[in-house]
Amino acid sequence: MTKKDVIAERLRVLRKEIDREHLLAYIFTTASPHGKQPVADHWKAVEWATGCDLPTALVVVTMTKATLWTNSQLLATAEEQLKDTEFQMMRLDEGSTVAAWLGEECAASSFASTEVAIDGSCWSVCSVRELITDLRRHGGMTLRTNFDPLQRVWPERPSMPTTALERTIANEDAKEKLSRLRKALRQEHADGMLMTDIDDMAWTLNLIGRDAEGKPAFVAFLLVASGTATLFVPQQQLSQQLVDYLNMQGVSIAPYEKIKEGLKAYFEYNILIDPDEVSYNLFKSITRIVVEAPSPVNGLR
């Protein structure tokens, strides 16, 4: 199959899911649960849909149209790669928004639904709030945040990274860094925090993980409380020696996929999250009072 045929087939199966779920549109992002860019092929949804590996982009698919939104610096590259496909190119930095465009499409369409869907595990709290507000403003559309069609339409989807983690040489133990982090959290009147940024976790715990090409392949969540810390990480990334090291630093281990259960079991009075980093779906799993503030880690380095 040609690239054009592959993209057409992927849009066909995606639209089947959109129709089945009675959606107006689905939006893919280049972000992941660990930042604004994917840290592994598992989250390269935009590349799956378009064949374009762009650092920043959104893909919006309705029953009749497909658009790729990116900044002006990347637009020419995307346009060349998607030539002869049905994708329309849209500028993210031109003043128009995805919600405004969808509002126009909704008004011109005979389709009854006004619901737009995303995978909220790959969108930050701030980005979801902004999208919800924008969708309401442009036609009273609503946002569904718990739908990931890739589970059905991407049978060859790459698995989660399994590269083993290693300790890095540092002048300060992870235990000492966690102690300083807890002092910084107290200054924010927070009893703990949820850390999702890979660089922050790598620095805090003196860890590194790289794939065969030397790119970061370390995925995890770090839940810090006043006297405990838990690293939620794919189990195959850890050797027994590394588990022993982390335990000595006051860090326990839990399966990566158990992070929501960990948040529900979190026992402190409140918890700090950075709304520009933490995903919306994890935020919605928190049962304690939330303190929203930038991550204090950058100020500790």
PDB file of C-alpha atoms in Angstrom:
ATOM      1  CA  MET A   1       0.000   0.000   0.000  1.00  0.00           C
ATOM      2  CA  THR A   2       1.142   3.540  -0.680  1.00  0.00           C
ATOM      3  CA  LYS A   3       1.386   6.066   2.138  1.00  0.00           C
ATOM      4  CA  LYS A   4      -1.781   7.713   0.810  1.00  0.00           C
ATOM      5  CA  ASP A   5      -3.631   4.387   0.999  1.00  0.00           C
ATOM      6  CA  VAL A   6      -2.309   3.667   4.519  1.00  0.00           C
ATOM      7  CA  ILE A   7      -3.495   7.049   5.791  1.00  0.00           C
ATOM      8  CA  ALA A   8      -6.870   6.636   4.102  1.00  0.00           C
ATOM      9  CA  GLU A   9      -7.339   3.231   5.736  1.00  0.00           C
ATOM     10  CA  ARG A  10      -6.371   4.562   9.163  1.00  0.00           C
ATOM     11  CA  LEU A  11      -8.836   7.417   8.836  1.00  0.00           C
ATOM     12  CA  ARG A  12     -11.508   4.942   7.783  1.00  0.00           C
ATOM     13  CA  VAL A  13     -11.109   2.737  10.873  1.00  0.00           C
ATOM     14  CA  LEU A  14     -10.837   5.799  13.111  1.00  0.00           C
ATOM     15  CA  ARG A  15     -14.067   7.228  11.731  1.00  0.00           C
ATOM     16  CA  LYS A  16     -15.732   3.925  12.422  1.00  0.00           C
ATOM     17  CA  GLU A  17     -14.886   4.453  16.106  1.00  0.00           C
ATOM     18  CA  ILE A  18     -15.967   8.106  15.996  1.00  0.00           C
ATOM     19  CA  ASP A  19     -19.312   7.088  14.527  1.00  0.00           C
ATOM     20  CA  ARG A  20     -19.757   4.246  17.015  1.00  0.00           C
ATOM     21  CA  GLU A  21     -19.127   6.602  19.937  1.00  0.00           C
ATOM     22  CA  HIS A  22     -21.415   9.294  18.454  1.00  0.00           C
ATOM     23  CA  LEU A  23     -18.692  11.940  18.445  1.00  0.00           C
ATOM     24  CA  LEU A  24     -18.338  15.124  16.464  1.00  0.00           C
ATOM     25  CA  ALA A  25     -14.541  14.760  16.379  1.00  0.00           C
ATOM     26  CA  TYR A  26     -11.491  13.173  17.917  1.00  0.00           C
ATOM     27  CA  ILE A  27      -8.250  15.077  18.641  1.00  0.00           C
ATOM     28  CA  PHE A  28      -4.784  13.520  18.761  1.00  0.00           C
ATOM     29  CA  THR A  29      -1.844  15.280  20.406  1.00  0.00           C
ATOM     30  CA  THR A  30       1.918  14.784  20.217  1.00  0.00           C
ATOM     31  CA  ALA A  31       2.112  14.855  24.020  1.00  0.00           C
ATOM     32  CA  SER A  32       2.325  11.888  26.393  1.00  0.00           C
ATOM     33  CA  PRO A  33       1.551  11.307  30.092  1.00  0.00           C
ATOM     34  CA  HIS A  34       5.117  12.507  30.740  1.00  0.00           C
ATOM     35  CA  GLY A  35       5.381  15.787  28.873  1.00  0.00           C
ATOM     36  CA  LYS A  36       4.594  17.831  25.807  1.00  0.00           C
ATOM     37  CA  GLN A  37       6.391  15.407  23.524  1.00  0.00           C
ATOM     38  CA  PRO A  38       6.140  11.613  23.406  1.00  0.00           C
ATOM     39  CA  VAL A  39       8.898   9.835  25.323  1.00  0.00           C
ATOM     40  CA  ALA A  40       8.290   6.577  23.453  1.00  0.00           C
ATOM     41  CA  ASP A  41       6.780   5.342  20.186  1.00  0.00           C
ATOM     42  CA  HIS A  42       3.813   4.037  22.189  1.00  0.00           C
ATOM     43  CA  TRP A  43       2.402   7.589  22.345  1.00  0.00           C
ATOM     44  CA  LYS A  44       3.126   8.735  18.781  1.00  0.00           C
ATOM     45  CA  ALA A  45      -0.541   9.002  17.853  1.00  0.00           C
ATOM     46  CA  VAL A  46      -0.070  11.903  15.442  1.00  0.00           C
ATOM     47  CA  GLU A  47       2.609   9.968  13.586  1.00  0.00           C
ATOM     48  CA  TRP A  48       0.313   6.928  13.404  1.00  0.00           C
ATOM     49  CA  ALA A  49      -2.515   8.991  11.914  1.00  0.00           C
ATOM     50  CA  THR A  50      -0.432  11.054   9.481  1.00  0.00           C
ATOM     51  CA  GLY A  51       2.985   9.472   9.003  1.00  0.00           C
ATOM     52  CA  CYS A  52       4.539  12.795  10.133  1.00  0.00           C
ATOM     53  CA  ASP A  53       6.923  12.791  13.083  1.00  0.00           C
ATOM     54  CA  LEU A  54       6.413  16.347  14.352  1.00  0.00           C
ATOM     55  CA  PRO A  55       7.485  17.679  17.769  1.00  0.00           C
ATOM     56  CA  THR A  56       4.317  19.773  18.132  1.00  0.00           C
ATOM     57  CA  ALA A  57       1.010  19.093  16.400  1.00  0.00           C
ATOM     58  CA  LEU A  58      -2.658  18.268  16.788  1.00  0.00           C
ATOM     59  CA  VAL A  59      -4.713  16.059  14.506  1.00  0.00           C
ATOM     60  CA  VAL A  60      -8.469  16.660  14.370  1.00  0.00           C
ATOM     61  CA  VAL A  61     -10.640  14.092  12.630  1.00  0.00           C
ATOM     62  CA  THR A  62     -14.373  14.398  11.981  1.00  0.00           C
ATOM     63  CA  MET A  63     -16.592  12.132   9.917  1.00  0.00           C
ATOM     64  CA  THR A  64     -15.878  14.209   6.809  1.00  0.00           C
ATOM     65  CA  LYS A  65     -12.603  16.075   7.381  1.00  0.00           C
ATOM     66  CA  ALA A  66      -9.077  15.566   8.708  1.00  0.00           C
ATOM     67  CA  THR A  67      -6.811  18.438   9.720  1.00  0.00           C
ATOM     68  CA  LEU A  68      -3.272  18.684  11.034  1.00  0.00           C
ATOM     69  CA  TRP A  69      -2.493  21.707  13.194  1.00  0.00           C
ATOM     70  CA  THR A  70       1.105  22.782  13.743  1.00  0.00           C
ATOM     71  CA  ASN A  71       3.195  25.947  13.931  1.00  0.00           C
ATOM     72  CA  SER A  72       4.362  27.876  10.892  1.00  0.00           C
ATOM     73  CA  GLN A  73       7.936  26.531  11.125  1.00  0.00           C
ATOM     74  CA  LEU A  74       6.717  22.937  10.725  1.00  0.00           C
ATOM     75  CA  LEU A  75       3.818  23.538   8.370  1.00  0.00           C
ATOM     76  CA  ALA A  76       5.790  23.287   5.116  1.00  0.00           C
ATOM     77  CA  THR A  77       7.322  19.976   6.228  1.00  0.00           C
ATOM     78  CA  ALA A  78       3.929  18.532   7.133  1.00  0.00           C
ATOM     79  CA  GLU A  79       2.338  19.817   3.935  1.00  0.00           C
ATOM     80  CA  GLU A  80       4.990  18.119   1.815  1.00  0.00           C
ATOM     81  CA  GLN A  81       4.678  14.824   3.694  1.00  0.00           C
ATOM     82  CA  LEU A  82       0.868  14.814   3.463  1.00  0.00           C
ATOM     83  CA  LYS A  83       0.600  15.858  -0.163  1.00  0.00           C
ATOM     84  CA  ASP A  84      -2.160  13.985  -2.031  1.00  0.00           C
ATOM     85  CA  THR A  85      -3.883  12.917   1.216  1.00  0.00           C
ATOM     86  CA  GLU A  86      -7.137  14.387   2.538  1.00  0.00           C
ATOM     87  CA  PHE A  87      -5.389  16.210   5.382  1.00  0.00           C
ATOM     88  CA  GLN A  88      -5.772  19.979   5.472  1.00  0.00           C
ATOM     89  CA  MET A  89      -2.943  22.005   7.003  1.00  0.00           C
ATOM     90  CA  MET A  90      -3.837  24.484   9.762  1.00  0.00           C
ATOM     91  CA  ARG A  91      -1.595  26.947  11.597  1.00  0.00           C
ATOM     92  CA  LEU A  92      -1.596  26.730  15.385  1.00  0.00           C
ATOM     93  CA  ASP A  93      -0.043  30.177  15.698  1.00  0.00           C
ATOM     94  CA  GLU A  94      -2.358  32.110  13.386  1.00  0.00           C
ATOM     95  CA  GLY A  95      -5.032  33.140  15.877  1.00  0.00           C
ATOM     96  CA  SER A  96      -7.647  30.554  14.934  1.00  0.00           C
ATOM     97  CA  THR A  97      -8.186  27.654  17.316  1.00  0.00           C
ATOM     98  CA  VAL A  98      -9.213  24.039  16.962  1.00  0.00           C
ATOM     99  CA  ALA A  99     -12.405  24.808  18.903  1.00  0.00           C
ATOM    100  CA  ALA A 100     -13.323  27.706  16.616  1.00  0.00           C
ATOM    101  CA  TRP A 101     -12.828  25.503  13.563  1.00  0.00           C
ATOM    102  CA  LEU A 102     -14.878  22.707  15.118  1.00  0.00           C
ATOM    103  CA  GLY A 103     -17.620  25.201  15.983  1.00  0.00           C
ATOM    104  CA  GLU A 104     -17.893  26.132  12.313  1.00  0.00           C
ATOM    105  CA  GLU A 105     -17.898  22.478  11.294  1.00  0.00           C
ATOM    106  CA  CYS A 106     -20.572  21.686  13.870  1.00  0.00           C
ATOM    107  CA  ALA A 107     -22.800  24.528  12.659  1.00  0.00           C
ATOM    108  CA  ALA A 108     -22.451  23.433   9.035  1.00  0.00           C
ATOM    109  CA  SER A 109     -22.941  19.735   9.741  1.00  0.00           C
ATOM    110  CA  SER A 110     -26.153  17.768   9.943  1.00  0.00           C
ATOM    111  CA  PHE A 111     -24.562  15.483  12.527  1.00  0.00           C
ATOM    112  CA  ALA A 112     -26.380  15.797  15.844  1.00  0.00           C
ATOM    113  CA  SER A 113     -23.431  15.282  18.198  1.00  0.00           C
ATOM    114  CA  THR A 114     -21.563  18.193  19.772  1.00  0.00           C
ATOM    115  CA  GLU A 115     -19.163  15.985  21.749  1.00  0.00           C
ATOM    116  CA  VAL A 116     -15.427  16.077  21.065  1.00  0.00           C
ATOM    117  CA  ALA A 117     -13.120  13.416  22.514  1.00  0.00           C
ATOM    118  CA  ILE A 118      -9.483  13.196  23.572  1.00  0.00           C
ATOM    119  CA  ASP A 119      -7.297  10.808  25.552  1.00  0.00           C
ATOM    120  CA  GLY A 120      -7.010  12.830  28.748  1.00  0.00           C
ATOM    121  CA  SER A 121      -3.986  10.825  29.891  1.00  0.00           C
ATOM    122  CA  CYS A 122      -1.920  12.708  27.276  1.00  0.00           C
ATOM    123  CA  TRP A 123      -3.275  16.213  27.929  1.00  0.00           C
ATOM    124  CA  SER A 124      -2.218  18.396  30.847  1.00  0.00           C
ATOM    125  CA  VAL A 125      -4.727  19.862  33.281  1.00  0.00           C
ATOM    126  CA  CYS A 126      -4.195  23.355  31.853  1.00  0.00           C
ATOM    127  CA  SER A 127      -4.578  22.270  28.227  1.00  0.00           C
ATOM    128  CA  VAL A 128      -7.838  20.427  28.951  1.00  0.00           C
ATOM    129  CA  ARG A 129      -9.304  23.344  30.873  1.00  0.00           C
ATOM    130  CA  GLU A 130      -8.426  25.681  28.027  1.00  0.00           C
ATOM    131  CA  LEU A 131      -9.990  23.335  25.471  1.00  0.00           C
ATOM    132  CA  ILE A 132     -13.177  22.885  27.524  1.00  0.00           C
ATOM    133  CA  THR A 133     -13.614  26.657  27.790  1.00  0.00           C
ATOM    134  CA  ASP A 134     -12.908  27.192  24.093  1.00  0.00           C
ATOM    135  CA  LEU A 135     -15.330  24.472  22.997  1.00  0.00           C
ATOM    136  CA  ARG A 136     -18.113  25.952  25.119  1.00  0.00           C
ATOM    137  CA  ARG A 137     -17.432  29.399  23.713  1.00  0.00           C
ATOM    138  CA  HIS A 138     -17.673  28.206  20.120  1.00  0.00           C
ATOM    139  CA  GLY A 139     -21.043  26.518  19.982  1.00  0.00           C
ATOM    140  CA  GLY A 140     -21.543  24.855  23.346  1.00  0.00           C
ATOM    141  CA  MET A 141     -19.561  21.745  22.485  1.00  0.00           C
ATOM    142  CA  THR A 142     -18.568  19.320  25.237  1.00  0.00           C
ATOM    143  CA  LEU A 143     -15.359  17.386  25.820  1.00  0.00           C
ATOM    144  CA  ARG A 144     -14.969  13.703  26.623  1.00  0.00           C
ATOM    145  CA  THR A 145     -11.582  12.913  28.159  1.00  0.00           C
ATOM    146  CA  ASN A 146     -11.614   9.140  28.643  1.00  0.00           C
ATOM    147  CA  PHE A 147     -11.542   7.796  25.082  1.00  0.00           C
ATOM    148  CA  ASP A 148      -8.464   6.239  23.453  1.00  0.00           C
ATOM    149  CA  PRO A 149      -9.424   4.721  20.077  1.00  0.00           C
ATOM    150  CA  LEU A 150      -5.851   3.585  19.468  1.00  0.00           C
ATOM    151  CA  GLN A 151      -6.530   0.589  21.687  1.00  0.00           C
ATOM    152  CA  ARG A 152      -8.803  -0.706  18.918  1.00  0.00           C
ATOM    153  CA  VAL A 153      -7.472   0.812  15.684  1.00  0.00           C
ATOM    154  CA  TRP A 154      -3.682   0.448  16.129  1.00  0.00           C
ATOM    155  CA  PRO A 155      -3.076  -3.311  16.420  1.00  0.00           C
ATOM    156  CA  GLU A 156       0.683  -2.941  15.880  1.00  0.00           C
ATOM    157  CA  ARG A 157       1.004  -0.189  18.509  1.00  0.00           C
ATOM    158  CA  PRO A 158       4.491  -0.290  20.099  1.00  0.00           C
ATOM    159  CA  SER A 159       4.572  -1.499  23.683  1.00  0.00           C
ATOM    160  CA  MET A 160       5.743   0.547  26.637  1.00  0.00           C
ATOM    161  CA  PRO A 161       9.526   1.060  26.946  1.00  0.00           C
ATOM    162  CA  THR A 162      11.278  -1.802  28.687  1.00  0.00           C
ATOM    163  CA  THR A 163      14.848  -0.486  28.797  1.00  0.00           C
ATOM    164  CA  ALA A 164      16.424  -1.201  32.184  1.00  0.00           C
ATOM    165  CA  LEU A 165      17.027   1.787  34.435  1.00  0.00           C
ATOM    166  CA  GLU A 166      20.469   2.540  35.799  1.00  0.00           C
ATOM    167  CA  ARG A 167      21.867   4.667  38.584  1.00  0.00           C
ATOM    168  CA  THR A 168      23.725   7.827  37.670  1.00  0.00           C
ATOM    169  CA  ILE A 169      26.716   9.248  39.487  1.00  0.00           C
ATOM    170  CA  ALA A 170      25.665  12.245  41.579  1.00  0.00           C
ATOM    171  CA  ASN A 171      27.085  14.317  44.419  1.00  0.00           C
ATOM    172  CA  GLU A 172      23.851  14.038  46.384  1.00  0.00           C
ATOM    173  CA  ASP A 173      21.887  10.929  47.323  1.00  0.00           C
ATOM    174  CA  ALA A 174      18.246  10.606  46.300  1.00  0.00           C
ATOM    175  CA  LYS A 175      17.321  10.483  50.000  1.00  0.00           C
ATOM    176  CA  GLU A 176      18.867  13.937  50.506  1.00  0.00           C
ATOM    177  CA  LYS A 177      17.148  15.323  47.414  1.00  0.00           C
ATOM    178  CA  LEU A 178      13.797  14.010  48.630  1.00  0.00           C
ATOM    179  CA  SER A 179      14.403  15.658  51.992  1.00  0.00           C
ATOM    180  CA  ARG A 180      15.062  19.000  50.284  1.00  0.00           C
ATOM    181  CA  LEU A 181      12.020  18.479  48.080  1.00  0.00           C
ATOM    182  CA  ARG A 182       9.802  17.953  51.116  1.00  0.00           C
ATOM    183  CA  LYS A 183      11.085  21.203  52.650  1.00  0.00           C
ATOM    184  CA  ALA A 184      10.240  23.012  49.410  1.00  0.00           C
ATOM    185  CA  LEU A 185       6.785  21.443  49.439  1.00  0.00           C
ATOM    186  CA  ARG A 186       6.179  22.647  52.975  1.00  0.00           C
ATOM    187  CA  GLN A 187       6.927  26.174  51.802  1.00  0.00           C
ATOM    188  CA  GLU A 188       4.080  25.694  49.325  1.00  0.00           C
ATOM    189  CA  HIS A 189       1.888  24.387  52.177  1.00  0.00           C
ATOM    190  CA  ALA A 190       1.809  20.979  50.474  1.00  0.00           C
ATOM    191  CA  ASP A 191       2.210  17.592  52.162  1.00  0.00           C
ATOM    192  CA  GLY A 192       3.357  15.794  49.022  1.00  0.00           C
ATOM    193  CA  MET A 193       3.382  15.897  45.242  1.00  0.00           C
ATOM    194  CA  LEU A 194       2.823  13.904  42.087  1.00  0.00           C
ATOM    195  CA  MET A 195       5.805  14.034  39.737  1.00  0.00           C
ATOM    196  CA  THR A 196       5.276  13.034  36.092  1.00  0.00           C
ATOM    197  CA  ASP A 197       8.127  14.798  34.307  1.00  0.00           C
ATOM    198  CA  ILE A 198      10.855  12.339  33.304  1.00  0.00           C
ATOM    199  CA  ASP A 199      13.745  14.777  33.768  1.00  0.00           C
ATOM    200  CA  ASP A 200      12.534  15.715  37.256  1.00  0.00           C
ATOM    201  CA  MET A 201      12.296  12.079  38.319  1.00  0.00           C
ATOM    202  CA  ALA A 202      15.668  11.205  36.809  1.00  0.00           C
ATOM    203  CA  TRP A 203      17.328  14.054  38.727  1.00  0.00           C
ATOM    204  CA  THR A 204      15.495  13.376  41.990  1.00  0.00           C
ATOM    205  CA  LEU A 205      16.273   9.656  42.079  1.00  0.00           C
ATOM    206  CA  ASN A 206      19.633   9.679  40.238  1.00  0.00           C
ATOM    207  CA  LEU A 207      18.287   7.391  37.527  1.00  0.00           C
ATOM    208  CA  ILE A 208      18.631   7.114  33.765  1.00  0.00           C
ATOM    209  CA  GLY A 209      17.160   4.888  31.087  1.00  0.00           C
ATOM    210  CA  ARG A 210      17.946   4.983  27.380  1.00  0.00           C
ATOM    211  CA  ASP A 211      16.772   3.070  24.341  1.00  0.00           C
ATOM    212  CA  ALA A 212      18.939   1.604  21.589  1.00  0.00           C
ATOM    213  CA  GLU A 213      19.285   5.015  19.918  1.00  0.00           C
ATOM    214  CA  GLY A 214      20.343   6.726  23.120  1.00  0.00           C
ATOM    215  CA  LYS A 215      17.024   8.513  23.611  1.00  0.00           C
ATOM    216  CA  PRO A 216      15.335   8.671  27.024  1.00  0.00           C
ATOM    217  CA  ALA A 217      13.074   5.663  27.530  1.00  0.00           C
ATOM    218  CA  PHE A 218      12.347   6.033  31.219  1.00  0.00           C
ATOM    219  CA  VAL A 219       8.625   6.179  31.985  1.00  0.00           C
ATOM    220  CA  ALA A 220       7.351   6.371  35.541  1.00  0.00           C
ATOM    221  CA  PHE A 221       5.384   8.392  38.079  1.00  0.00           C
ATOM    222  CA  LEU A 222       6.759   9.449  41.453  1.00  0.00           C
ATOM    223  CA  LEU A 223       4.315   9.981  44.305  1.00  0.00           C
ATOM    224  CA  VAL A 224       5.962  11.779  47.212  1.00  0.00           C
ATOM    225  CA  ALA A 225       4.337  12.043  50.653  1.00  0.00           C
ATOM    226  CA  SER A 226       5.626  13.569  53.893  1.00  0.00           C
ATOM    227  CA  GLY A 227       7.420  10.383  54.947  1.00  0.00           C
ATOM    228  CA  THR A 228       7.211   8.038  51.970  1.00  0.00           C
ATOM    229  CA  ALA A 229       7.821   7.983  48.223  1.00  0.00           C
ATOM    230  CA  THR A 230       6.592   5.488  45.638  1.00  0.00           C
ATOM    231  CA  LEU A 231       7.905   5.028  42.119  1.00  0.00           C
ATOM    232  CA  PHE A 232       5.284   3.633  39.744  1.00  0.00           C
ATOM    233  CA  VAL A 233       7.321   2.048  36.979  1.00  0.00           C
ATOM    234  CA  PRO A 234       7.128  -0.857  34.489  1.00  0.00           C
ATOM    235  CA  GLN A 235       8.557  -3.748  36.491  1.00  0.00           C
ATOM    236  CA  GLN A 236      10.818  -4.999  33.691  1.00  0.00           C
ATOM    237  CA  GLN A 237      12.790  -1.763  33.852  1.00  0.00           C
ATOM    238  CA  LEU A 238      14.127  -2.572  37.321  1.00  0.00           C
ATOM    239  CA  SER A 239      16.837  -4.968  38.422  1.00  0.00           C
ATOM    240  CA  GLN A 240      16.800  -6.299  41.966  1.00  0.00           C
ATOM    241  CA  GLN A 241      19.938  -4.275  42.620  1.00  0.00           C
ATOM    242  CA  LEU A 242      18.135  -1.097  41.598  1.00  0.00           C
ATOM    243  CA  VAL A 243      15.097  -1.985  43.711  1.00  0.00           C
ATOM    244  CA  ASP A 244      17.403  -2.442  46.710  1.00  0.00           C
ATOM    245  CA  TYR A 245      19.050   0.918  45.994  1.00  0.00           C
ATOM    246  CA  LEU A 246      15.712   2.728  45.807  1.00  0.00           C
ATOM    247  CA  ASN A 247      14.472   1.077  48.979  1.00  0.00           C
ATOM    248  CA  MET A 248      17.608   2.312  50.757  1.00  0.00           C
ATOM    249  CA  GLN A 249      16.741   5.812  49.549  1.00  0.00           C
ATOM    250  CA  GLY A 250      13.257   5.546  51.028  1.00  0.00           C
ATOM    251  CA  VAL A 251      11.497   4.819  47.741  1.00  0.00           C
ATOM    252  CA  SER A 252       9.130   1.876  47.336  1.00  0.00           C
ATOM    253  CA  ILE A 253       8.147   0.349  43.989  1.00  0.00           C
ATOM    254  CA  ALA A 254       4.715  -0.207  42.453  1.00  0.00           C
ATOM    255  CA  PRO A 255       3.537  -1.193  38.950  1.00  0.00           C
ATOM    256  CA  TYR A 256       3.280   1.674  36.467  1.00  0.00           C
ATOM    257  CA  GLU A 257      -0.380   0.951  35.719  1.00  0.00           C
ATOM    258  CA  LYS A 258      -1.325   1.234  39.429  1.00  0.00           C
ATOM    259  CA  ILE A 259      -0.773   4.993  39.648  1.00  0.00           C
ATOM    260  CA  LYS A 260      -4.492   5.811  39.849  1.00  0.00           C
ATOM    261  CA  GLU A 261      -4.924   3.358  42.704  1.00  0.00           C
ATOM    262  CA  GLY A 262      -1.913   4.963  44.359  1.00  0.00           C
ATOM    263  CA  LEU A 263      -3.467   8.409  44.076  1.00  0.00           C
ATOM    264  CA  LYS A 264      -6.751   7.187  45.524  1.00  0.00           C
ATOM    265  CA  ALA A 265      -4.865   5.625  48.455  1.00  0.00           C
ATOM    266  CA  TYR A 266      -2.731   8.733  49.060  1.00  0.00           C
ATOM    267  CA  PHE A 267      -3.245   9.551  52.738  1.00  0.00           C
ATOM    268  CA  GLU A 268      -1.979  13.114  53.230  1.00  0.00           C
ATOM    269  CA  TYR A 269      -4.220  16.169  53.648  1.00  0.00           C
ATOM    270  CA  ASN A 270      -3.237  17.699  50.298  1.00  0.00           C
ATOM    271  CA  ILE A 271      -1.012  17.141  47.259  1.00  0.00           C
ATOM    272  CA  LEU A 272       0.844  19.464  44.906  1.00  0.00           C
ATOM    273  CA  ILE A 273       0.584  19.071  41.153  1.00  0.00           C
ATOM    274  CA  ASP A 274       1.978  21.188  38.335  1.00  0.00           C
ATOM    275  CA  PRO A 275      -1.093  21.721  36.092  1.00  0.00           C
ATOM    276  CA  ASP A 276       1.159  22.265  33.080  1.00  0.00           C
ATOM    277  CA  GLU A 277       2.720  18.812  33.552  1.00  0.00           C
ATOM    278  CA  VAL A 278       0.262  16.438  35.227  1.00  0.00           C
ATOM    279  CA  SER A 279      -2.298  14.823  32.927  1.00  0.00           C
ATOM    280  CA  TYR A 280      -5.962  15.629  33.303  1.00  0.00           C
ATOM    281  CA  ASN A 281      -6.957  12.000  33.865  1.00  0.00           C
ATOM    282  CA  LEU A 282      -4.494  11.584  36.742  1.00  0.00           C
ATOM    283  CA  PHE A 283      -5.667  14.881  38.220  1.00  0.00           C
ATOM    284  CA  LYS A 284      -9.244  13.570  38.196  1.00  0.00           C
ATOM    285  CA  SER A 285      -8.100  10.489  40.153  1.00  0.00           C
ATOM    286  CA  ILE A 286      -6.899  12.569  43.105  1.00  0.00           C
ATOM    287  CA  THR A 287      -9.174  12.424  46.135  1.00  0.00           C
ATOM    288  CA  ARG A 288      -7.330  14.921  48.360  1.00  0.00           C
ATOM    289  CA  ILE A 289      -7.124  18.712  48.273  1.00  0.00           C
ATOM    290  CA  VAL A 290      -4.958  19.812  45.342  1.00  0.00           C
ATOM    291  CA  VAL A 291      -2.332  22.536  45.553  1.00  0.00           C
ATOM    292  CA  GLU A 292      -1.640  23.771  42.021  1.00  0.00           C
ATOM    293  CA  ALA A 293       1.849  25.214  41.598  1.00  0.00           C
ATOM    294  CA  PRO A 294       4.923  24.829  39.386  1.00  0.00           C
ATOM    295  CA  SER A 295       7.055  21.826  40.275  1.00  0.00           C
ATOM    296  CA  PRO A 296       9.607  22.856  42.932  1.00  0.00           C
ATOM    297  CA  VAL A 297      12.249  20.538  41.463  1.00  0.00           C
ATOM    298  CA  ASN A 298      13.738  23.132  39.111  1.00  0.00           C
ATOM    299  CA  GLY A 299      14.463  25.376  42.061  1.00  0.00           C
ATOM    300  CA  LEU A 300      16.380  22.592  43.821  1.00  0.00           C
ATOM    301  CA  ARG A 301      18.810  21.669  41.054  1.00  0.00           C
TER     302      ARG A 301
END
